[in-house]
Amino acid sequence: MKPAQTTVPHQTLRGNGWLRKQAGHYQLWLMVLPAVIYIAIFCYGPMYGIQLAFREFDFSKGLTGGEWAGFKYFEQYFNSPMFWPTLRNTFIIAFFSILLGFPMPILLALVVNSIRSNRRKRILQTTVYMPYFISTVVLVALLQIMLSPTTGLIDGFLKALHLIPADTNLIGDPGAFVPVYVISAIWQACGWNSIIFIAALSSVDAQQYDAARIDGANRWQIVWHVELPAILPTIIILLIMNMGSILSVGFEKTFLMQNSLNKPVSEVISTYVFNVGVKSNQFSFGSAVGLFNTLINFTFLMLANALAKKTSKISLM
Amino acid sequence: MSNSQAAHSQKIQHSGGIADRLYTLVVAVISIAAFIMVAYPLYFIIIASVSNSTMVNQGQVILWPKDINLYGYEQIFKDTRIWQGYKNTIIYTVLGTLLNLLVTLPAAYALSQRKFRARRFIMPLFVVTMYFGGGMIPTYLLIRDLNLLNTPWVMIVNGAISVYNLIITRTFFETSIPEELHEAATLDGCSHFRYFISVVVPLSKAVISVITLYYMVGHWNDFFNALLYINTDSLQPLQIVLRNILLSNQAFAGGAGSGAGAGAGSYAQQFADQIKYAVIIVSTVPVLIIYPFIQKYFEKGVMIGAVKG
């Protein structure tokens, strides 16, 4: 292309500027096009299909051809005996995942940042990142092997220390489901999630440490008055983003950990959608339940965002 | 930086002495605990996979493998399901990741150009999809209507772009590649295509390796898409095969296939855990091998992209 290609449109702002400019940018349009097409079909397509939740699904007429049913399927879900259990289970898992899972990577990042020896730092980082690459299937298989009441390594260890009663079955016991879910999630993702905080910490100016030292700060006070404020914007942004997924409790892991013993506490909204929607072909009902879930997520995201905006002037959008 | 910090802490302020020493101790304890909690289970799987499974179950295998044998691995080599799954997963991962990069990189480049005004409405349209979607059922029906059910394409095309990776890449292009470079190239008569291929891509190895890793791991570990959209056995990826072997306790083909009947069944049962350990290693090692090669780029790649994104 000639140099004129990119410069000319900016000189001819007078007549029909926008169109001409876009014509000059045809290469950029071509480059972004595949992504736009994909997003339009695979992300906005299903959004258009949400109306299924308000229609009677008709197999022959496809996604949007059925008769209007109004809020019938929402009412059916709200009145079903599964409404409270699925909502409660989803909330409990999400709540503890954020409450325990969110601060841990920050703590780990502060620890990693304090290690002076580069070699030790590298060894620790490489190790704690690693579980992130293990698939959910393998993780759940590991849990089953390690927590087996007869031969499990962790199970035996906890019993030897009398931390759990000798007759506990950590895999089957409904009371153990949430702790096992949350702790294993931390084990798997804490290191990986700490990367972003480590990155934020690395941008703290060395002079700030020196200045704090001269003012007589000890290492704890440096954490509190220098390091934490420095990564606060990152913390808030990530917290908002996590709030937005408060109810999208990982389908895969819940689904894989689910068994007949723990089902009363492990049936969350997403597994319920799968079981009633895909497995038993109740497409309209499943869509309604799914939409309910999405709306709550979105509400939480907006609430967290508004709150953060008010208190700290940081926001996602 | 750490040297000057160390020097300062010795020179200045004795009042912080005890508190500082306590801090160092706490850091040491936490880092050692974190290291052991993550490293030991991983190490244990390795030694358990090559040890006598009876001794593993009795808790005798703790630091070193005992009575070394490769029974678990031998059984895996005989099992055709795993190799079929492996083959499928490799195909899905290679083609899928290639498609990911072909879609993500040019889009990120275009959206990083300040002169490209359309980005002001394209970007929000993309970001919305991170938080709002049609959900499982409408997506399932869309895939069905597109005739992608039970085809390899659903595993390759679905998820062709992740908006998160797009943002990381775009931010990298914006912050790490000087705009002057583009101006100079334009003066030399360089088009966007040309500039992207001969300047931007070579300068962006860091972020490209990072998102390649993200995408690859995503495809390699993908279970959800196959669960929903694939019914045909011959198309199942490794993760579904793994679930059948590891979690559904389906009989392992090796022992029964050798034709010794009930005897072989109980024999297989006895060694079931050992096979499981070996399966875990065989299925996870490929991803773990790639990771160290890419790790050195993290600081440059993910950090620049993610912190500001």
XYZ file of C-alpha atoms in Angstrom:
626
model
C 0.000 0.000 0.000
C 1.021 3.597 -0.536
C 1.666 5.896 2.396
C -1.353 7.919 1.368
C -3.578 5.062 2.500
C -3.399 5.881 6.175
C -2.774 9.602 6.083
C -5.245 10.824 3.512
C -8.457 10.074 5.417
C -7.382 12.385 8.211
C -6.904 15.296 5.881
C -10.310 14.964 4.275
C -12.324 15.359 7.429
C -14.668 17.821 5.766
C -17.024 15.814 3.584
C -18.407 12.435 4.647
C -15.459 12.049 7.000
C -16.511 8.960 8.889
C -17.215 6.760 5.903
C -14.018 7.751 4.132
C -12.004 7.157 7.234
C -13.420 3.686 7.588
C -12.669 3.008 3.923
C -9.080 4.005 4.606
C -9.102 1.586 7.491
C -10.355 -1.343 5.460
C -7.325 -3.405 6.450
C -8.043 -2.899 10.134
C -11.652 -3.836 9.517
C -10.519 -7.024 7.762
C -8.285 -7.895 10.671
C -10.985 -7.492 13.277
C -13.660 -9.131 11.126
C -13.118 -12.800 12.047
C -13.373 -11.917 15.725
C -16.509 -9.833 15.141
C -18.151 -12.633 13.162
C -17.276 -15.195 15.807
C -18.556 -13.048 18.670
C -21.726 -12.208 16.732
C -22.569 -15.849 16.028
C -21.331 -17.662 19.110
C -21.903 -15.037 21.806
C -24.722 -12.840 20.565
C -26.454 -15.754 18.830
C -27.168 -17.497 22.141
C -28.183 -14.158 23.669
C -30.797 -13.845 20.952
C -31.796 -17.400 21.822
C -32.529 -16.368 25.407
C -36.126 -15.747 24.314
C -36.436 -19.509 24.437
C -36.891 -19.056 28.185
C -40.161 -17.227 27.385
C -41.335 -19.611 24.668
C -42.583 -23.138 24.402
C -39.732 -25.002 22.786
C -40.811 -26.494 19.503
C -38.405 -29.065 18.153
C -39.358 -28.457 14.527
C -39.284 -24.654 14.706
C -35.938 -24.287 16.419
C -34.615 -21.715 18.836
C -37.105 -18.906 18.391
C -40.123 -20.451 16.700
C -42.240 -21.680 19.600
C -45.343 -20.066 21.089
C -44.903 -17.369 23.747
C -45.170 -18.711 27.251
C -44.390 -15.586 29.261
C -42.899 -16.188 32.667
C -44.311 -19.674 32.940
C -40.918 -21.396 33.163
C -39.551 -18.919 35.671
C -42.571 -19.512 37.890
C -42.101 -23.225 37.435
C -38.506 -22.903 38.673
C -39.341 -20.570 41.576
C -42.070 -22.954 42.724
C -40.072 -26.124 42.219
C -38.608 -27.931 45.217
C -35.181 -27.569 43.612
C -35.235 -23.750 43.658
C -33.983 -23.150 47.200
C -31.477 -26.016 47.328
C -29.810 -25.047 44.040
C -29.754 -21.358 44.918
C -28.462 -22.004 48.423
C -25.767 -24.466 47.287
C -24.574 -22.092 44.580
C -24.392 -19.194 47.026
C -22.567 -21.148 49.712
C -19.916 -22.462 47.326
C -19.471 -19.053 45.678
C -19.365 -17.233 49.012
C -16.668 -19.413 50.540
C -14.716 -19.529 47.288
C -14.445 -15.743 47.276
C -14.072 -15.313 51.036
C -11.177 -17.783 51.296
C -9.984 -17.970 47.723
C -9.651 -14.274 47.003
C -7.236 -13.161 49.768
C -4.891 -16.149 49.450
C -3.211 -15.110 46.169
C -2.631 -11.640 47.645
C -0.986 -13.171 50.697
C 1.122 -15.441 48.500
C 2.175 -12.504 46.330
C 3.311 -10.539 49.404
C 5.295 -13.558 50.569
C 6.896 -14.171 47.160
C 7.738 -10.485 46.920
C 9.569 -10.642 50.255
C 11.895 -13.467 49.273
C 15.295 -11.961 48.604
C 16.987 -14.928 46.943
C 16.024 -14.975 43.290
C 16.585 -18.696 43.040
C 14.244 -19.510 45.919
C 11.691 -17.094 44.573
C 11.792 -18.787 41.176
C 11.518 -22.295 42.632
C 8.505 -21.324 44.747
C 6.777 -19.543 41.881
C 7.312 -22.364 39.399
C 5.960 -24.862 41.891
C 2.847 -23.010 42.952
C 1.867 -22.221 39.358
C 2.002 -25.846 38.349
C -1.332 -27.208 39.644
C -3.068 -24.683 37.396
C -2.150 -26.851 34.399
C -3.814 -29.931 35.826
C -7.207 -30.554 34.265
C -10.361 -30.615 36.360
C -10.868 -34.304 35.600
C -7.406 -35.131 36.898
C -7.832 -32.873 39.926
C -11.046 -34.590 40.940
C -9.432 -38.001 40.373
C -6.560 -36.912 42.613
C -9.020 -35.828 45.287
C -10.725 -39.197 45.153
C -7.458 -41.078 45.470
C -5.973 -38.843 48.157
C -9.147 -38.595 50.228
C -10.098 -42.244 50.008
C -11.166 -43.315 53.523
C -9.148 -46.537 53.377
C -6.007 -45.781 51.413
C -5.958 -42.015 50.916
C -2.773 -40.142 51.718
C -4.388 -36.924 52.942
C -7.197 -38.767 54.664
C -4.680 -40.884 56.568
C -2.628 -37.828 57.461
C -5.623 -35.912 58.842
C -6.736 -38.944 60.838
C -3.260 -39.495 62.254
C -3.309 -35.913 63.520
C -6.865 -36.425 64.840
C -8.049 -33.476 62.786
C -10.997 -35.490 61.522
C -12.856 -38.368 63.201
C -11.727 -41.825 62.170
C -15.008 -42.668 60.457
C -15.090 -39.637 58.139
C -15.491 -40.222 54.434
C -14.345 -36.941 52.894
C -15.503 -37.926 49.422
C -19.000 -38.999 50.361
C -19.820 -36.841 53.373
C -22.112 -33.954 52.357
C -20.597 -31.814 55.121
C -17.151 -32.164 53.574
C -18.144 -31.208 50.044
C -17.790 -27.433 50.350
C -14.470 -27.473 52.271
C -13.004 -30.015 49.836
C -14.237 -27.972 46.878
C -12.921 -24.657 48.176
C -9.584 -25.880 49.543
C -8.751 -27.848 46.411
C -9.639 -24.798 44.311
C -7.205 -22.731 46.342
C -4.557 -25.427 45.969
C -5.022 -25.397 42.227
C -5.347 -21.700 41.415
C -3.785 -19.689 44.247
C -0.314 -19.616 42.711
C -1.585 -18.761 39.304
C -3.846 -16.008 40.560
C -0.975 -14.491 42.515
C 0.902 -13.651 39.285
C -1.063 -10.511 38.726
C -0.450 -9.235 42.271
C 3.251 -10.081 42.016
C 3.320 -8.042 38.824
C 1.614 -5.125 40.526
C 4.052 -5.334 43.447
C 7.046 -5.311 41.119
C 6.013 -1.866 39.958
C 6.393 -0.374 43.443
C 9.231 2.144 43.328
C 12.328 1.155 45.345
C 12.443 4.710 46.668
C 9.144 4.170 48.424
C 10.667 1.326 50.410
C 13.658 3.503 51.271
C 11.488 6.411 52.298
C 9.387 4.179 54.533
C 12.519 2.758 56.132
C 13.874 6.231 56.832
C 10.568 7.093 58.459
C 11.167 4.148 60.759
C 8.723 1.651 59.305
C 9.275 -2.020 60.022
C 8.534 -4.727 57.459
C 4.925 -5.188 58.618
C 4.285 -1.480 58.329
C 5.769 -1.502 54.826
C 3.287 -4.212 53.843
C 0.435 -2.194 55.291
C 1.395 1.335 54.221
C 3.375 0.788 51.008
C 2.685 -2.568 49.403
C -1.028 -2.996 50.002
C -1.955 0.534 48.876
C 0.159 -0.026 45.767
C -1.792 -3.105 44.704
C -5.181 -1.877 45.927
C -6.438 -0.863 42.451
C -5.582 -4.336 41.127
C -7.301 -5.919 44.130
C -10.479 -3.918 43.599
C -10.656 -4.580 39.856
C -10.212 -8.312 40.380
C -12.719 -8.354 43.207
C -15.311 -6.675 40.991
C -14.614 -9.188 38.244
C -14.968 -12.054 40.709
C -18.210 -10.655 42.036
C -19.570 -10.803 38.520
C -19.120 -14.535 38.468
C -20.375 -15.107 41.996
C -23.009 -17.577 40.883
C -21.198 -19.155 37.964
C -19.799 -21.802 40.232
C -17.538 -23.976 38.094
C -19.780 -26.405 36.302
C -17.025 -28.884 35.495
C -15.685 -29.412 38.973
C -19.071 -29.531 40.660
C -20.338 -31.915 38.008
C -17.311 -34.189 38.347
C -17.343 -34.168 42.147
C -21.047 -34.880 42.274
C -22.205 -38.285 43.498
C -25.381 -39.673 44.968
C -24.160 -39.070 48.527
C -23.303 -35.405 48.211
C -25.999 -34.433 45.714
C -28.103 -32.520 48.286
C -25.239 -30.022 48.686
C -23.571 -30.314 45.272
C -26.505 -29.650 42.943
C -25.858 -26.041 41.906
C -27.732 -23.992 39.339
C -25.384 -24.848 36.456
C -25.462 -28.599 37.081
C -29.223 -28.364 37.458
C -29.485 -26.625 34.082
C -27.429 -29.423 32.565
C -29.470 -32.156 34.203
C -32.935 -30.785 33.408
C -32.054 -28.942 30.222
C -29.645 -31.015 28.197
C -30.155 -34.435 29.754
C -33.945 -34.406 29.969
C -34.496 -32.101 26.985
C -36.490 -29.463 28.909
C -34.945 -26.721 26.827
C -37.251 -23.851 27.776
C -37.128 -24.616 31.482
C -33.326 -24.976 31.370
C -32.995 -21.649 29.545
C -35.120 -19.913 32.151
C -33.010 -21.277 35.004
C -29.845 -20.313 33.160
C -31.105 -16.800 32.496
C -32.008 -16.390 36.151
C -28.409 -17.295 37.001
C -26.953 -14.855 34.459
C -29.137 -12.017 35.697
C -28.034 -12.487 39.283
C -24.400 -12.540 38.190
C -24.866 -9.355 36.247
C -26.593 -7.666 39.168
C -23.706 -8.559 41.476
C -21.196 -7.260 38.967
C -23.015 -3.948 38.685
C -23.453 -3.624 42.456
C -19.786 -4.323 43.132
C -18.780 -1.950 40.381
C -20.972 0.852 41.672
C -19.766 0.307 45.213
C -16.123 0.387 44.171
C -16.714 3.504 42.127
C -18.211 5.265 45.127
C -15.623 4.226 47.684
C -12.426 4.272 45.676
C -13.160 5.835 42.287
C -12.009 2.616 40.635
C -14.330 0.855 38.287
C -14.399 -1.713 35.563
C -16.280 0.335 33.015
C 16.534 -3.338 44.156
C 16.623 -6.152 46.676
C 20.271 -5.410 47.416
C 19.625 -1.814 48.273
C 16.674 -2.856 50.399
C 18.837 -5.296 52.312
C 21.561 -2.746 52.844
C 19.091 -0.183 54.090
C 17.404 -2.496 56.509
C 20.759 -3.152 58.123
C 21.846 0.458 58.279
C 18.727 2.255 59.317
C 16.425 1.782 62.258
C 17.008 -0.710 64.960
C 13.512 -0.250 66.329
C 12.128 -2.512 63.592
C 14.629 -5.259 64.414
C 12.449 -7.790 66.181
C 9.388 -7.073 64.067
C 11.472 -7.443 60.914
C 12.976 -10.714 62.056
C 9.520 -12.012 62.906
C 8.383 -10.962 59.439
C 11.237 -12.865 57.799
C 10.359 -15.915 59.864
C 6.683 -15.754 58.906
C 7.597 -15.378 55.224
C 9.937 -18.372 55.450
C 7.329 -20.536 57.171
C 4.578 -19.644 54.690
C 6.764 -20.163 51.641
C 8.039 -23.530 52.857
C 4.503 -24.625 53.754
C 3.174 -23.508 50.368
C 6.011 -25.284 48.589
C 5.436 -28.570 50.406
C 1.654 -28.464 50.085
C 1.861 -28.056 46.323
C 4.995 -30.022 45.511
C 4.475 -33.094 47.669
C 1.182 -34.341 46.188
C 2.650 -33.924 42.699
C 5.800 -35.764 43.732
C 3.763 -38.458 45.425
C 1.841 -39.250 42.237
C 5.122 -39.782 40.425
C 6.618 -42.154 42.986
C 3.301 -43.935 43.504
C 2.965 -44.551 39.780
C 6.139 -46.631 39.719
C 5.799 -48.331 43.100
C 4.196 -51.537 44.280
C 0.597 -50.492 44.805
C 0.120 -52.620 47.928
C 2.953 -50.755 49.601
C 1.498 -47.436 48.442
C -1.838 -48.318 50.013
C -0.151 -49.340 53.244
C 1.455 -45.906 53.447
C 4.987 -47.194 52.997
C 5.770 -45.073 49.975
C 6.529 -41.658 51.370
C 9.802 -40.279 50.119
C 11.121 -42.786 47.601
C 9.449 -45.265 45.247
C 9.469 -48.827 46.581
C 9.579 -52.087 44.653
C 9.769 -50.222 41.348
C 7.671 -51.562 38.508
C 6.066 -50.028 35.462
C 2.877 -52.086 35.518
C 0.629 -49.009 35.316
C 2.419 -47.634 32.288
C 2.414 -51.040 30.559
C -1.352 -51.215 30.956
C -1.781 -47.742 29.488
C 0.244 -48.652 26.442
C -2.142 -51.524 25.789
C -5.255 -49.389 26.136
C -6.423 -48.085 22.779
C -8.947 -45.641 24.274
C -6.202 -43.493 25.740
C -4.311 -43.299 22.472
C -7.458 -42.465 20.552
C -8.196 -39.736 23.088
C -4.638 -38.514 22.881
C -4.804 -38.327 19.098
C -8.110 -36.422 19.171
C -6.892 -34.016 21.825
C -3.688 -33.294 19.896
C -5.694 -32.555 16.746
C -8.148 -30.323 18.621
C -5.350 -28.553 20.477
C -3.147 -27.873 17.461
C -5.906 -26.738 15.105
C -7.839 -24.957 17.834
C -4.845 -22.997 19.076
C -3.867 -22.092 15.521
C -7.345 -20.737 14.899
C -7.258 -18.892 18.242
C -4.074 -17.093 17.251
C -5.265 -16.318 13.728
C -8.390 -14.677 15.136
C -6.984 -13.064 18.274
C -3.744 -11.473 17.073
C -5.071 -9.474 14.075
C -8.137 -8.390 16.049
C -5.970 -7.257 18.959
C -3.769 -5.331 16.555
C -6.682 -3.557 14.889
C -8.240 -2.720 18.249
C -4.940 -1.357 19.530
C -4.798 1.295 16.787
C -5.943 4.598 18.224
C -6.864 5.854 14.779
C -9.298 3.016 14.359
C -12.356 4.741 15.816
C -14.639 1.738 15.440
C -12.818 0.174 18.373
C -14.780 2.439 20.663
C -17.929 0.472 20.060
C -16.431 -2.915 19.098
C -14.533 -3.264 22.352
C -17.539 -2.815 24.674
C -19.503 -5.294 22.549
C -16.738 -7.830 23.120
C -16.339 -7.113 26.830
C -20.067 -7.540 27.513
C -19.769 -11.185 26.438
C -17.370 -11.814 29.332
C -20.176 -11.175 31.791
C -23.368 -11.815 29.943
C -24.222 -14.747 27.741
C -27.052 -16.863 26.466
C -26.310 -19.712 28.828
C -25.929 -23.412 28.341
C -29.203 -24.296 26.620
C -29.400 -21.567 23.934
C -25.722 -22.189 23.164
C -26.351 -25.919 22.895
C -29.263 -25.362 20.520
C -27.219 -22.928 18.439
C -24.435 -25.511 18.062
C -27.086 -28.047 17.114
C -28.649 -25.706 14.549
C -25.224 -25.050 13.046
C -24.847 -28.830 12.606
C -21.739 -28.841 14.742
C -22.933 -31.507 17.187
C -20.748 -34.595 17.060
C -18.179 -33.102 14.740
C -14.530 -32.334 15.471
C -15.270 -28.740 14.460
C -17.177 -27.960 17.612
C -14.001 -28.686 19.572
C -11.919 -26.458 17.304
C -14.199 -23.553 16.427
C -16.084 -23.116 19.688
C -14.111 -20.646 21.770
C -12.154 -19.326 18.783
C -11.469 -16.149 20.709
C -11.266 -15.394 24.395
C -11.973 -11.768 25.143
C -9.669 -11.931 28.145
C -6.731 -12.965 25.949
C -7.731 -10.348 23.415
C -7.492 -7.646 26.076
C -4.092 -8.874 27.251
C -2.763 -8.879 23.693
C -4.257 -5.524 22.806
C -2.818 -3.891 25.925
C 0.582 -5.359 25.105
C 0.470 -3.946 21.576
C -0.590 -0.557 22.927
C 2.032 -0.268 25.630
C 5.055 -2.147 24.328
C 5.234 -1.236 20.673
C 6.060 2.430 20.195
C 3.722 4.364 17.952
C 6.717 6.020 16.290
C 7.551 2.647 14.793
C 4.247 2.598 12.997
C 4.701 6.151 11.759
C 8.147 5.320 10.431
C 6.851 2.191 8.735
C 3.952 4.114 7.205
C 6.353 6.680 5.775
C 8.275 3.813 4.210
C 5.071 2.722 2.513
C 4.129 -0.086 4.835
C 0.509 -1.237 4.987
C -1.190 -2.422 8.189
C -0.940 -6.067 7.070
C 2.727 -5.770 6.292
C 3.511 -3.838 9.466
C 1.599 -6.352 11.557
C 3.384 -9.359 10.080
C 6.914 -8.012 9.809
C 7.102 -5.694 12.812
C 4.405 -6.319 15.402
C 4.420 -10.127 15.488
C 8.224 -10.500 15.782
C 8.267 -7.897 18.579
C 5.484 -9.600 20.506
C 6.934 -13.027 21.186
C 6.323 -12.551 24.901
C 2.594 -11.999 24.755
C 2.113 -14.456 21.887
C 3.724 -17.251 23.879
C 1.625 -16.437 26.896
C -1.714 -16.507 25.108
C -0.611 -19.575 23.128
C -0.062 -21.293 26.450
C -3.460 -20.152 27.738
C -5.244 -21.370 24.640
C -3.337 -24.649 24.468
C -3.974 -25.533 28.080
C -7.618 -24.636 27.519
C -7.937 -27.035 24.597
C -5.897 -29.758 26.236
C -8.013 -29.701 29.397
C -11.336 -29.067 27.676
C -13.965 -31.354 29.125
C -17.122 -29.272 29.060
C -17.435 -28.898 25.274
C -16.939 -32.598 24.680
C -19.405 -33.497 27.430
C -22.094 -31.327 25.876
C -21.485 -31.607 22.182
C -19.746 -34.932 21.447
C -21.410 -38.332 21.742
C -19.342 -40.342 19.303
C -16.718 -42.481 21.038
C -14.138 -42.101 18.312
C -14.239 -38.305 18.631
C -13.871 -38.109 22.389
C -10.890 -36.110 23.636
C -8.497 -37.284 26.307
C -10.345 -35.633 29.207
C -13.531 -37.606 28.576
C -11.539 -40.826 28.291
C -9.826 -39.906 31.544
C -13.116 -39.364 33.279
C -14.327 -42.757 32.165
C -11.173 -44.439 33.422
C -10.489 -42.384 36.540
C -13.874 -41.387 37.878
C -16.467 -43.752 36.492
C -14.343 -46.766 37.422
C -14.844 -48.437 34.088
C -12.830 -51.614 33.824
C -9.453 -51.048 32.340
C -9.142 -52.668 28.939
C -5.648 -54.045 29.433
C -6.225 -56.698 32.097
C -9.504 -58.024 30.757
C -8.287 -57.943 27.178
C -5.428 -60.330 27.923
C -8.050 -63.037 28.250
C -7.491 -64.377 31.765
C -11.111 -63.723 32.814
C -12.035 -63.219 36.456
C -8.456 -63.626 37.632
C -7.353 -60.756 35.470
C -10.242 -58.666 36.758
C -9.202 -58.857 40.385
C -5.600 -58.446 39.363
C -6.541 -55.269 37.550
C -8.539 -54.119 40.577
C -5.552 -54.621 42.817
C -3.475 -52.375 40.623
C -6.236 -49.926 39.769
C -4.725 -47.077 41.742
C -1.310 -47.588 40.220
C -2.849 -47.383 36.764
C -4.670 -44.227 37.822
C -1.458 -42.566 38.942
C 0.183 -43.491 35.653
C -2.808 -42.214 33.668
C -2.648 -38.913 35.526
C 1.025 -38.518 34.693
C 0.725 -39.551 31.059
C -2.125 -37.106 30.492
C -0.633 -34.151 32.350
C 3.034 -34.293 31.404
C 2.696 -32.806 27.892
C 1.286 -29.562 29.288
C 3.825 -29.429 32.084
C 6.673 -29.898 29.590
C 5.653 -26.858 27.569
C 5.166 -24.615 30.562
C 8.829 -23.991 31.612
C 9.722 -22.871 28.086
C 7.098 -20.198 28.220
C 7.484 -19.243 31.844
C 10.354 -16.839 31.176
C 8.018 -14.664 29.133
C 5.447 -14.250 31.885
C 6.826 -11.105 33.367
C 6.948 -9.401 30.001
C 3.771 -10.861 28.605
C 0.979 -11.481 31.037
C 2.010 -8.797 33.453
C 2.077 -5.901 31.033
C -1.105 -7.132 29.443
C -3.035 -7.978 32.566
C -2.183 -5.262 35.061
C -3.306 -2.460 32.837
C -6.103 -4.357 31.137
